[in-house]
PDB file of C-alpha atoms in Angstrom:
ATOM      1  CA  MET P 385       0.262  -0.152  -0.400  1.00  0.00           C
ATOM      2  CA  GLY P 386       1.103   3.361  -1.478  1.00  0.00           C
ATOM      3  CA  LEU P 387       0.749   6.422   1.045  1.00  0.00           C
ATOM      4  CA  LEU P 388      -0.972   9.627   0.455  1.00  0.00           C
ATOM      5  CA  THR P 389       0.751  12.160   1.067  1.00  0.00           C
ATOM      6  CA  PHE P 390      -0.557  16.294   1.010  1.00  0.00           C
ATOM      7  CA  ALA P 391       1.548  18.568  -0.487  1.00  0.00           C
ATOM      8  CA  ILE P 392       1.049  22.228  -0.897  1.00  0.00           C
ATOM      9  CA  ASN P 393       2.467  25.951  -0.880  1.00  0.00           C
ATOM     10  CA  VAL P 394       1.159  27.564   2.428  1.00  0.00           C
ATOM     11  CA  THR P 395       2.656  30.809   3.396  1.00  0.00           C
ATOM     12  CA  LEU P 396       3.241  31.920   7.040  1.00  0.00           C
ATOM     13  CA  ASP P 397      -0.723  33.391   7.634  1.00  0.00           C
ATOM     14  CA  GLY P 398      -2.186  29.760   6.201  1.00  0.00           C
ATOM     15  CA  CYS P 399      -2.429  31.023   2.949  1.00  0.00           C
ATOM     16  CA  VAL P 400      -2.632  28.512   0.147  1.00  0.00           C
ATOM     17  CA  ASP P 401      -3.966  30.315  -2.943  1.00  0.00           C
ATOM     18  CA  HIS P 402      -1.971  29.109  -5.394  1.00  0.00           C
ATOM     19  CA  GLN P 403      -0.741  32.847  -6.924  1.00  0.00           C
ATOM     20  CA  GLU P 404       0.779  33.937  -2.939  1.00  0.00           C
ATOM     21  CA  GLY P 405       4.234  31.814  -3.377  1.00  0.00           C
ATOM     22  CA  ILE P 406       7.503  32.354  -4.575  1.00  0.00           C
ATOM     23  CA  VAL P 407       8.305  30.235  -7.959  1.00  0.00           C
ATOM     24  CA  ASP P 408      11.270  30.098  -8.509  1.00  0.00           C
ATOM     25  CA  ASP P 409      13.642  27.109  -9.622  1.00  0.00           C
ATOM     26  CA  GLU P 410      14.007  25.572  -6.601  1.00  0.00           C
ATOM     27  CA  THR P 411      10.572  25.865  -5.560  1.00  0.00           C
ATOM     28  CA  HIS P 412       9.395  24.471  -8.991  1.00  0.00           C
ATOM     29  CA  ALA P 413      11.880  21.542  -8.370  1.00  0.00           C
ATOM     30  CA  PHE P 414      10.434  20.692  -5.092  1.00  0.00           C
ATOM     31  CA  PHE P 415       7.226  19.814  -6.407  1.00  0.00           C
ATOM     32  CA  THR P 416       8.734  18.343  -9.714  1.00  0.00           C
ATOM     33  CA  ARG P 417      10.879  15.817  -7.423  1.00  0.00           C
ATOM     34  CA  LEU P 418       6.827  14.825  -5.359  1.00  0.00           C
ATOM     35  CA  MET P 419       5.521  14.517  -8.902  1.00  0.00           C
ATOM     36  CA  ASP P 420       8.316  12.058 -10.018  1.00  0.00           C
ATOM     37  CA  GLU P 421       9.320  10.020  -6.441  1.00  0.00           C
ATOM     38  CA  SER P 422       4.847   9.891  -6.724  1.00  0.00           C
ATOM     39  CA  GLY P 423       3.376   6.554  -8.687  1.00  0.00           C
ATOM     40  CA  ALA P 424      -0.900   8.653  -8.636  1.00  0.00           C
ATOM     41  CA  MET P 425      -1.804  12.922  -8.489  1.00  0.00           C
ATOM     42  CA  LEU P 426      -5.653  13.204  -6.644  1.00  0.00           C
ATOM     43  CA  TRP P 427      -7.199  16.850  -6.887  1.00  0.00           C
ATOM     44  CA  GLY P 428      -9.722  17.796  -6.262  1.00  0.00           C
ATOM     45  CA  ARG P 429     -12.249  18.751  -9.060  1.00  0.00           C
ATOM     46  CA  VAL P 430     -11.620  22.934  -8.840  1.00  0.00           C
ATOM     47  CA  THR P 431      -7.664  22.040  -8.593  1.00  0.00           C
ATOM     48  CA  TYR P 432      -7.924  19.454 -11.671  1.00  0.00           C
ATOM     49  CA  GLU P 433      -9.975  22.189 -13.643  1.00  0.00           C
ATOM     50  CA  MET P 434      -7.045  24.756 -12.347  1.00  0.00           C
ATOM     51  CA  MET P 435      -4.425  22.318 -13.541  1.00  0.00           C
ATOM     52  CA  GLU P 436      -6.366  21.016 -17.230  1.00  0.00           C
ATOM     53  CA  SER P 437      -6.712  24.420 -17.940  1.00  0.00           C
ATOM     54  CA  TYR P 438      -3.067  25.617 -18.521  1.00  0.00           C
ATOM     55  CA  TRP P 439      -0.760  22.404 -18.529  1.00  0.00           C
ATOM     56  CA  PRO P 440      -1.997  20.526 -21.471  1.00  0.00           C
ATOM     57  CA  ALA P 441      -1.122  23.386 -23.370  1.00  0.00           C
ATOM     58  CA  VAL P 442       1.827  23.656 -22.630  1.00  0.00           C
ATOM     59  CA  ALA P 443       3.254  20.154 -22.532  1.00  0.00           C
ATOM     60  CA  ARG P 444       1.847  20.677 -26.501  1.00  0.00           C
ATOM     61  CA  GLY P 445       3.732  23.749 -26.880  1.00  0.00           C
ATOM     62  CA  ASP P 446       0.884  25.737 -27.470  1.00  0.00           C
ATOM     63  CA  GLU P 447       1.942  28.289 -24.510  1.00  0.00           C
ATOM     64  CA  GLU P 448       5.252  29.880 -23.947  1.00  0.00           C
ATOM     65  CA  ALA P 449       6.766  28.417 -20.944  1.00  0.00           C
ATOM     66  CA  PRO P 450      10.894  28.102 -19.733  1.00  0.00           C
ATOM     67  CA  PRO P 451      11.773  24.637 -20.298  1.00  0.00           C
ATOM     68  CA  ALA P 452      11.898  23.844 -16.886  1.00  0.00           C
ATOM     69  CA  LEU P 453       8.127  23.643 -16.473  1.00  0.00           C
ATOM     70  CA  ARG P 454       7.734  22.691 -19.849  1.00  0.00           C
ATOM     71  CA  GLU P 455       9.541  19.564 -18.877  1.00  0.00           C
ATOM     72  CA  TRP P 456       7.004  19.320 -15.427  1.00  0.00           C
ATOM     73  CA  ALA P 457       4.178  19.307 -17.812  1.00  0.00           C
ATOM     74  CA  VAL P 458       4.953  16.523 -19.803  1.00  0.00           C
ATOM     75  CA  LYS P 459       5.639  14.647 -17.204  1.00  0.00           C
ATOM     76  CA  LEU P 460       2.260  15.914 -15.899  1.00  0.00           C
ATOM     77  CA  GLU P 461       0.462  14.368 -19.117  1.00  0.00           C
ATOM     78  CA  THR P 462       1.533  11.225 -18.295  1.00  0.00           C
ATOM     79  CA  LYS P 463       1.312  10.820 -14.819  1.00  0.00           C
ATOM     80  CA  PRO P 464      -2.059   9.161 -13.687  1.00  0.00           C
ATOM     81  CA  LYS P 465      -4.606  11.895 -12.105  1.00  0.00           C
ATOM     82  CA  TYR P 466      -7.197  11.329 -10.148  1.00  0.00           C
ATOM     83  CA  VAL P 467     -10.099  13.250  -9.676  1.00  0.00           C
ATOM     84  CA  VAL P 468     -12.725  13.201  -6.757  1.00  0.00           C
ATOM     85  CA  SER P 469     -15.351  14.952  -8.134  1.00  0.00           C
ATOM     86  CA  SER P 470     -19.511  14.728  -7.767  1.00  0.00           C
ATOM     87  CA  THR P 471     -20.391  17.701 -10.268  1.00  0.00           C
ATOM     88  CA  ARG P 472     -18.428  16.842 -13.301  1.00  0.00           C
ATOM     89  CA  LYS P 473     -18.440  12.788 -14.972  1.00  0.00           C
ATOM     90  CA  ASP P 474     -16.049  13.584 -17.610  1.00  0.00           C
ATOM     91  CA  PHE P 475     -12.157  14.100 -17.175  1.00  0.00           C
ATOM     92  CA  PRO P 476     -10.676  13.495 -20.572  1.00  0.00           C
ATOM     93  CA  TRP P 477      -7.031  14.735 -20.103  1.00  0.00           C
ATOM     94  CA  ILE P 478      -4.863  12.354 -20.816  1.00  0.00           C
ATOM     95  CA  ASN P 479      -4.611   9.375 -18.198  1.00  0.00           C
ATOM     96  CA  SER P 480      -7.211  11.283 -16.152  1.00  0.00           C
ATOM     97  CA  HIS P 481      -9.174   8.833 -14.194  1.00  0.00           C
ATOM     98  CA  HIS P 482     -12.922  10.222 -11.631  1.00  0.00           C
ATOM     99  CA  ILE P 483     -13.216   8.989  -7.981  1.00  0.00           C
ATOM    100  CA  ALA P 484     -16.979   8.222  -7.794  1.00  0.00           C
ATOM    101  CA  GLY P 485     -18.999   6.953  -4.963  1.00  0.00           C
ATOM    102  CA  ASP P 486     -17.973   6.321  -1.282  1.00  0.00           C
ATOM    103  CA  LEU P 487     -14.672   8.733  -0.659  1.00  0.00           C
ATOM    104  CA  ARG P 488     -12.788   6.490   2.155  1.00  0.00           C
ATOM    105  CA  MET P 489     -13.071   3.640  -0.607  1.00  0.00           C
ATOM    106  CA  GLY P 490     -12.473   4.760  -3.633  1.00  0.00           C
ATOM    107  CA  VAL P 491      -9.105   6.804  -2.225  1.00  0.00           C
ATOM    108  CA  GLN P 492      -8.348   3.716   0.188  1.00  0.00           C
ATOM    109  CA  LYS P 493      -8.022   1.256  -3.027  1.00  0.00           C
ATOM    110  CA  LEU P 494      -5.831   3.471  -5.245  1.00  0.00           C
ATOM    111  CA  LYS P 495      -3.583   3.885  -2.006  1.00  0.00           C
ATOM    112  CA  ASP P 496      -3.799   0.098  -2.518  1.00  0.00           C
ATOM    113  CA  ALA P 497      -3.298   0.258  -5.927  1.00  0.00           C
ATOM    114  CA  THR P 498      -0.239   2.364  -5.718  1.00  0.00           C
ATOM    115  CA  PRO P 499       2.605   1.305  -4.429  1.00  0.00           C
ATOM    116  CA  ALA P 500       4.573   4.711  -4.670  1.00  0.00           C
ATOM    117  CA  GLY P 501       2.065   6.476  -2.897  1.00  0.00           C
ATOM    118  CA  VAL P 502      -0.577   9.097  -3.667  1.00  0.00           C
ATOM    119  CA  LEU P 503       0.184  13.095  -4.299  1.00  0.00           C
ATOM    120  CA  LEU P 504      -2.371  15.145  -2.773  1.00  0.00           C
ATOM    121  CA  GLY P 505      -3.117  18.546  -3.940  1.00  0.00           C
ATOM    122  CA  SER P 506      -5.979  20.285  -2.991  1.00  0.00           C
ATOM    123  CA  GLY P 507      -6.888  21.994   0.048  1.00  0.00           C
ATOM    124  CA  LYS P 508     -10.074  21.229   0.069  1.00  0.00           C
ATOM    125  CA  LEU P 509      -9.960  17.467  -0.767  1.00  0.00           C
ATOM    126  CA  ALA P 510      -7.187  17.429   2.396  1.00  0.00           C
ATOM    127  CA  THR P 511      -9.265  18.604   5.015  1.00  0.00           C
ATOM    128  CA  GLU P 512     -12.227  15.595   3.224  1.00  0.00           C
ATOM    129  CA  LEU P 513      -9.300  13.244   3.176  1.00  0.00           C
ATOM    130  CA  ASP P 514      -8.021  14.682   6.323  1.00  0.00           C
ATOM    131  CA  ARG P 515     -11.286  13.628   8.951  1.00  0.00           C
ATOM    132  CA  LEU P 516     -11.102  11.154   7.474  1.00  0.00           C
ATOM    133  CA  ASP P 517      -8.066   9.669   8.660  1.00  0.00           C
ATOM    134  CA  LEU P 518      -6.642   8.945   5.443  1.00  0.00           C
ATOM    135  CA  ILE P 519      -3.239  11.639   5.079  1.00  0.00           C
ATOM    136  CA  ASP P 520       0.038   9.842   6.050  1.00  0.00           C
ATOM    137  CA  GLU P 521       2.158  12.357   5.159  1.00  0.00           C
ATOM    138  CA  TYR P 522       2.596  16.464   5.250  1.00  0.00           C
ATOM    139  CA  LYS P 523       4.761  18.307   2.532  1.00  0.00           C
ATOM    140  CA  PHE P 524       4.242  21.842   2.999  1.00  0.00           C
ATOM    141  CA  LEU P 525       6.509  24.726   1.222  1.00  0.00           C
ATOM    142  CA  VAL P 526       6.214  27.535   3.736  1.00  0.00           C
ATOM    143  CA  HIS P 527       6.814  30.146   2.278  1.00  0.00           C
ATOM    144  CA  PRO P 528       8.226  33.663   4.048  1.00  0.00           C
ATOM    145  CA  ARG P 529       5.086  35.942   3.754  1.00  0.00           C
ATOM    146  CA  ILE P 530       1.866  37.058   5.404  1.00  0.00           C
ATOM    147  CA  VAL P 531      -0.802  37.334   2.830  1.00  0.00           C
ATOM    148  CA  GLY P 532      -3.361  38.682   5.418  1.00  0.00           C
ATOM    149  CA  HIS P 533      -6.025  36.501   2.877  1.00  0.00           C
ATOM    150  CA  GLY P 534      -7.524  33.212   2.280  1.00  0.00           C
ATOM    151  CA  PRO P 535      -8.156  30.539   0.939  1.00  0.00           C
ATOM    152  CA  THR P 536      -6.589  28.995   3.569  1.00  0.00           C
ATOM    153  CA  LEU P 537      -5.199  25.986   5.147  1.00  0.00           C
ATOM    154  CA  TYR P 538      -8.286  23.294   7.028  1.00  0.00           C
ATOM    155  CA  GLN P 539     -10.156  26.748   6.854  1.00  0.00           C
ATOM    156  CA  SER P 540     -13.305  25.207   7.361  1.00  0.00           C
ATOM    157  CA  GLY P 541     -12.240  22.807  10.864  1.00  0.00           C
ATOM    158  CA  LEU P 542     -11.245  19.253  11.709  1.00  0.00           C
ATOM    159  CA  PRO P 543     -13.049  17.162  14.131  1.00  0.00           C
ATOM    160  CA  ALA P 544      -9.455  16.984  16.458  1.00  0.00           C
ATOM    161  CA  THR P 545      -6.018  17.820  16.480  1.00  0.00           C
ATOM    162  CA  ARG P 546      -3.692  16.102  14.363  1.00  0.00           C
ATOM    163  CA  ARG P 547      -0.189  15.713  15.987  1.00  0.00           C
ATOM    164  CA  LEU P 548       2.630  14.966  13.113  1.00  0.00           C
ATOM    165  CA  GLU P 549       6.308  14.115  13.886  1.00  0.00           C
ATOM    166  CA  LEU P 550       9.025  16.141  11.926  1.00  0.00           C
ATOM    167  CA  VAL P 551      11.457  14.268   9.794  1.00  0.00           C
ATOM    168  CA  SER P 552      12.707  16.514   7.933  1.00  0.00           C
ATOM    169  CA  ALA P 553      12.900  20.601   7.403  1.00  0.00           C
ATOM    170  CA  LYS P 554      14.437  22.127   4.509  1.00  0.00           C
ATOM    171  CA  PRO P 555      15.560  26.130   3.532  1.00  0.00           C
ATOM    172  CA  LEU P 556      15.363  27.157  -0.144  1.00  0.00           C
ATOM    173  CA  ARG P 557      17.406  30.190  -1.101  1.00  0.00           C
ATOM    174  CA  CYS P 558      14.581  32.079  -1.657  1.00  0.00           C
ATOM    175  CA  GLY P 559      13.879  31.509   2.099  1.00  0.00           C
ATOM    176  CA  ALA P 560      10.935  29.459   1.579  1.00  0.00           C
ATOM    177  CA  VAL P 561      11.191  26.015   4.109  1.00  0.00           C
ATOM    178  CA  ALA P 562      10.110  22.582   2.789  1.00  0.00           C
ATOM    179  CA  MET P 563       8.996  21.089   6.080  1.00  0.00           C
ATOM    180  CA  HIS P 564       8.145  16.695   5.281  1.00  0.00           C
ATOM    181  CA  TYR P 565       5.871  15.510   8.564  1.00  0.00           C
ATOM    182  CA  ARG P 566       4.423  12.557   9.146  1.00  0.00           C
ATOM    183  CA  ARG P 567       1.134  11.737  11.223  1.00  0.00           C
ATOM    184  CA  ALA P 568       1.170  10.578  14.515  1.00  0.00           C
ATOM    185  CA  ARG P 569      -0.849   7.123  14.832  1.00  0.00           C
TER     186      ARG P 569
END
C-alpha cells in the first residue's frame, strides 16, 4: 500500500492561494521531485480544472514556458491523475480518472493500488481526507509571506488536532522552508 501525501504551498499565515507563493527554479524543483517520486496525483475538481486549463497546452507547446515548466508539463501528462468530484463525470485530460462513490473506499483503493504513493494537491479535499484519517504525510512548502487573505489551510476545520512528527525541514535560498511531517499514529 502506498502512502497518501498532502503537498501544498502555504504562507506563514496559512494562505494556500496558488498565486501567493514564490515561484522560482528551486520551488519548482521541489514539486517536480514530489511528482516524480509519486505513483499518482489526486485532486479535487477545482484544482483539476485549474491544472487542466493550463498544463496540457504547455506540454503541447501551445503556451510559452521556460524549459523547466515544459518538462513539468510533459511529466504531468503521463502521470496518472485522479479526481474526486460529485458534479463532474468527464475528465478528458490524458491519464485522468474519476473517483466516484464512497470517498473513503475510493481513495483507500487508490492507495492500495499505488505502491509508489499518491500525491494530494487540493486543500479542500485534504480537509475531507484528513477527517477520514487517510492522509499519511504532509509536505508543505512554507513561504516567507503574510498575505492576510484566504483561502487558508483547513479553514473549514477538523474534528480533532492532528499530531505530526517532523521528518525533515530544509530551507531554500528564497527563504521558503520545505517541511516534511509524518502523521503520528
